[in-house]
PDB file of C-alpha atoms in Angstrom:
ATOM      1  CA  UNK A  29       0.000   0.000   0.000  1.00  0.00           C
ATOM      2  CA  UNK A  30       3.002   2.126   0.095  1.00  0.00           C
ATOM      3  CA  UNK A  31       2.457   3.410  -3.139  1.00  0.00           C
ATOM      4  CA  UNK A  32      -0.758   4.997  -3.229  1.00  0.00           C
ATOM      5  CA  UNK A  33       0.265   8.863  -4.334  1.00  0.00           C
ATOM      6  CA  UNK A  34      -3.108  10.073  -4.892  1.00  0.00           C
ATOM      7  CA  UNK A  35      -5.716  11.638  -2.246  1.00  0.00           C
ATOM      8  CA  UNK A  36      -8.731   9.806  -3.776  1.00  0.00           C
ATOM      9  CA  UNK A  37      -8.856   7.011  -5.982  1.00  0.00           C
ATOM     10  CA  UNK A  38     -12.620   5.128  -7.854  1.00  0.00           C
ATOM     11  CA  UNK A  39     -13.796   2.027  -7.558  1.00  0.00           C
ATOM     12  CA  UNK A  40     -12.061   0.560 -10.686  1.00  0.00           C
ATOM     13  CA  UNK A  41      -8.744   1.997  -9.541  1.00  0.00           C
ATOM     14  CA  UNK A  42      -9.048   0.443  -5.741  1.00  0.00           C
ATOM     15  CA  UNK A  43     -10.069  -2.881  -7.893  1.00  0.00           C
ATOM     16  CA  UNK A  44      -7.239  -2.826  -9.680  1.00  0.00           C
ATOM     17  CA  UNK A  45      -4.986  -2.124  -7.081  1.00  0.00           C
ATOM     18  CA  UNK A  46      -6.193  -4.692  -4.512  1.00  0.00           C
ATOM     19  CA  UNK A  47      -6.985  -7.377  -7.468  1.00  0.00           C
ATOM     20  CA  UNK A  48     -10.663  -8.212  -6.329  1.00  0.00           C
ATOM     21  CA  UNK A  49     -13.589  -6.955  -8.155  1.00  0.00           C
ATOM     22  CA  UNK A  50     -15.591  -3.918  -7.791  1.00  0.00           C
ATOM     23  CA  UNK A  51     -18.742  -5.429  -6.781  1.00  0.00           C
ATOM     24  CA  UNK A  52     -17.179  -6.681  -3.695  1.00  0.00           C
ATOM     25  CA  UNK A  53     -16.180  -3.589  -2.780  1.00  0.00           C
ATOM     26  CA  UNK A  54     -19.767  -2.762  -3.063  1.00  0.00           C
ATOM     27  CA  UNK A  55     -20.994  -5.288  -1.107  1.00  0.00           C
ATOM     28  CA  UNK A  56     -18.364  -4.806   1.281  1.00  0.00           C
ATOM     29  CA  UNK A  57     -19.110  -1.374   1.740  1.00  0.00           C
ATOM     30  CA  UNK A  58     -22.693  -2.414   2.362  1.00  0.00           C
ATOM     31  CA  UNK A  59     -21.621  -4.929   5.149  1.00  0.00           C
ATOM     32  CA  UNK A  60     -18.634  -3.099   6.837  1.00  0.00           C
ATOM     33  CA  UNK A  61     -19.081  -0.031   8.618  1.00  0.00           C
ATOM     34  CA  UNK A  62     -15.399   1.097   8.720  1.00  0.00           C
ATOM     35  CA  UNK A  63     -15.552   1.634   4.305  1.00  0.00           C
ATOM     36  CA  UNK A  64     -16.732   5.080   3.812  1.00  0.00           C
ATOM     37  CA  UNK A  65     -15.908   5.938   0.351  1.00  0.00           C
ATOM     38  CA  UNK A  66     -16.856   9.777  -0.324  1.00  0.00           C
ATOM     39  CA  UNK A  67     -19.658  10.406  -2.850  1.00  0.00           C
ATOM     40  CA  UNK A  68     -19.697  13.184  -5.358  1.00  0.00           C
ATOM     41  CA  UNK A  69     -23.528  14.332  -6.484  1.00  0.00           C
ATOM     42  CA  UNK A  70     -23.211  11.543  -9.121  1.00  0.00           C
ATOM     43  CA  UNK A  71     -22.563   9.136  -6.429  1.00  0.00           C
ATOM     44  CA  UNK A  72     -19.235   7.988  -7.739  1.00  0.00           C
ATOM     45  CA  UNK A  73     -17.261   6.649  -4.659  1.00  0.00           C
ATOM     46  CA  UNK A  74     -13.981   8.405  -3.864  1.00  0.00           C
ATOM     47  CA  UNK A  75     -11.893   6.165  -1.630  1.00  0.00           C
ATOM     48  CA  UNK A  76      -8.582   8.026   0.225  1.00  0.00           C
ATOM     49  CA  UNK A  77      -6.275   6.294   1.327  1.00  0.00           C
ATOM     50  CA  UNK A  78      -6.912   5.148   4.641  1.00  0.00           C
ATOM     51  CA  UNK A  79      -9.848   3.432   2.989  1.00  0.00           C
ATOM     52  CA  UNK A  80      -7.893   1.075   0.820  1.00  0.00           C
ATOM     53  CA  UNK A  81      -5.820   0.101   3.485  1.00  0.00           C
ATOM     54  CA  UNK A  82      -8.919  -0.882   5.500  1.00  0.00           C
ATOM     55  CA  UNK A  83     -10.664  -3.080   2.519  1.00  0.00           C
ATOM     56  CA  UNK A  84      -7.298  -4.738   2.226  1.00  0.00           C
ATOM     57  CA  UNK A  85      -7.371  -5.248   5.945  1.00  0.00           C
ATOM     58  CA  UNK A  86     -10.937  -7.197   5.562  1.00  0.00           C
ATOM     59  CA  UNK A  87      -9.596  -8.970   1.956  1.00  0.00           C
ATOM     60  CA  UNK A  88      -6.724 -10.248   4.556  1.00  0.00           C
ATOM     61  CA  UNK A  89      -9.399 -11.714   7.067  1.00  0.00           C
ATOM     62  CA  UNK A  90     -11.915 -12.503   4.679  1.00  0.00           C
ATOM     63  CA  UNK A  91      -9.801 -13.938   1.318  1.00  0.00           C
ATOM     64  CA  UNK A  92      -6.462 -14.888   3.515  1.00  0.00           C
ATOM     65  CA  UNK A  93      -7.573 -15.832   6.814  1.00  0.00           C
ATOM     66  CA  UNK A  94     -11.078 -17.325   5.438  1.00  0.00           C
ATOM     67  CA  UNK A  95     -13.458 -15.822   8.059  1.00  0.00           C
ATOM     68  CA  UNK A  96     -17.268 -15.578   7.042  1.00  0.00           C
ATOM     69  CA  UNK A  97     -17.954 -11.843   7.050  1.00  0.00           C
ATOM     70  CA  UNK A  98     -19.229 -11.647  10.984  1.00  0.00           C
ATOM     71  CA  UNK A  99     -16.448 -12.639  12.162  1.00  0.00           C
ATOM     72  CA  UNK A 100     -13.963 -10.715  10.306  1.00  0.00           C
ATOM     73  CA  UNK A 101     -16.401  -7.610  11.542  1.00  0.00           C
ATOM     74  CA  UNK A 102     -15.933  -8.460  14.900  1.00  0.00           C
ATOM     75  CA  UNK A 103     -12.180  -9.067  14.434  1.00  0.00           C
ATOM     76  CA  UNK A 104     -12.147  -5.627  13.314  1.00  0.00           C
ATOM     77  CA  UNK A 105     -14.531  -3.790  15.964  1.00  0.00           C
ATOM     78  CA  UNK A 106     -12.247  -5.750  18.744  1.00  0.00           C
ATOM     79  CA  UNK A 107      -8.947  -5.171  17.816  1.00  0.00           C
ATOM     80  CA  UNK A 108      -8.359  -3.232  14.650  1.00  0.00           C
ATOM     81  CA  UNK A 109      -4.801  -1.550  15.329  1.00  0.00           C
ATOM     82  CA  UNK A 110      -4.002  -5.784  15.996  1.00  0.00           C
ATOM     83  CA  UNK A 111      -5.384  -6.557  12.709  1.00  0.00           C
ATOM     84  CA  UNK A 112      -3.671  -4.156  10.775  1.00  0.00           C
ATOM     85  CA  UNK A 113      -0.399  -4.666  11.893  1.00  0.00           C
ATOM     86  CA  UNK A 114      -0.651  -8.319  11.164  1.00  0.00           C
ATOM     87  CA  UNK A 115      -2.114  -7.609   7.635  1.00  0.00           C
ATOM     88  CA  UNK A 116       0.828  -5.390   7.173  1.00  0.00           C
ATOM     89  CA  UNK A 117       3.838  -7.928   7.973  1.00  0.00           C
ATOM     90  CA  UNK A 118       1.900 -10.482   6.333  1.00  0.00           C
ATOM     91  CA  UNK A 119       2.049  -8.050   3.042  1.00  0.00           C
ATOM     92  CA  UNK A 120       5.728  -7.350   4.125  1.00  0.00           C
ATOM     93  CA  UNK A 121       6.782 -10.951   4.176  1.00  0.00           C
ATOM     94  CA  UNK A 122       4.929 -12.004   0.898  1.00  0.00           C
ATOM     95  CA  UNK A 123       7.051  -8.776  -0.963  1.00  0.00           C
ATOM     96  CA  UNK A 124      10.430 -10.340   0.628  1.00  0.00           C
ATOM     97  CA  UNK A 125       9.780 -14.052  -0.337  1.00  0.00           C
ATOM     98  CA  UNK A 126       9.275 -12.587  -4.465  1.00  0.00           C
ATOM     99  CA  UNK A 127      12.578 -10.688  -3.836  1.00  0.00           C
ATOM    100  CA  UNK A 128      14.115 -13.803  -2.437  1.00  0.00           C
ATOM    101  CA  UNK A 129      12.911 -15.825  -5.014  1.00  0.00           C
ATOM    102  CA  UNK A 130      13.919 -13.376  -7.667  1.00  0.00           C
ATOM    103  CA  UNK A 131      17.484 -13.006  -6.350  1.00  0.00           C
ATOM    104  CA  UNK A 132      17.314 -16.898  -6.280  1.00  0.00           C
ATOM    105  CA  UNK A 133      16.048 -17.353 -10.245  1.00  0.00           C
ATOM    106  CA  UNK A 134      19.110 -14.918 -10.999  1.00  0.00           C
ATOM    107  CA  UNK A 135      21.491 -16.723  -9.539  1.00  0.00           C
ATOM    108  CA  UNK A 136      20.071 -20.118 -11.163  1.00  0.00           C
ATOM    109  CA  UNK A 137      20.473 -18.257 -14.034  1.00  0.00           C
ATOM    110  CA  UNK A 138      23.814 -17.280 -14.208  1.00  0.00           C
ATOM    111  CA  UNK A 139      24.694 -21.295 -13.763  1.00  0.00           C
TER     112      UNK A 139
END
């Protein structure tokens, strides 16, 4: 998540980024109170931020972990700042294992 730039990104955008599709960040939004996405008058959703790093936070307990929806809610309501940091050196160990492995296929490589 370290390289979102922009102060408000769409739907298709936060999609693309977290590679799930936009209409379960609909329903998502519908079913967890923490996704706020600002609204223009046309109703497109503006998400900041924060709120990608919160829908990646449930796709952690939801796709990752496998919890059914009420329990990844109540994860959440219980111990969010615990949830987050988890999700984050999960994503931090997953990026070092493809640099690992990278370094490794390079050297097989040069053999």
């Amino acid at each position: 998540m370290d390289e979102l730039d922009k102060k408000y990104y769409k739907i298709s955008e936060v999609a693309d980024i977290l590679a799930i599709p936009a209409s379960t960040l609909r329903f998502w939004e519908k079913n967890f109170t923490v996704i706020k996405p600002k609204r223009n008058d046309h109703g497109t959703r503006f998400y900041t931020p924060a709120d990608i790093d919160k829908i990646a936070m449930i796709h952690y307990l939801v796709k990752e972990r496998g919890l059914k929806l009420e329990a990844a809610q109540e994860q959440i309501r219980l111990n969010p700042q615990g949830i987050e940091m988890r999700h984050r050196t999960v994503a931090r160990l997953k990026e070092m294992r493809t640099r690992v492995q990278a370094m490794l296929d390079s050297l097989h490589s040069l053999r």
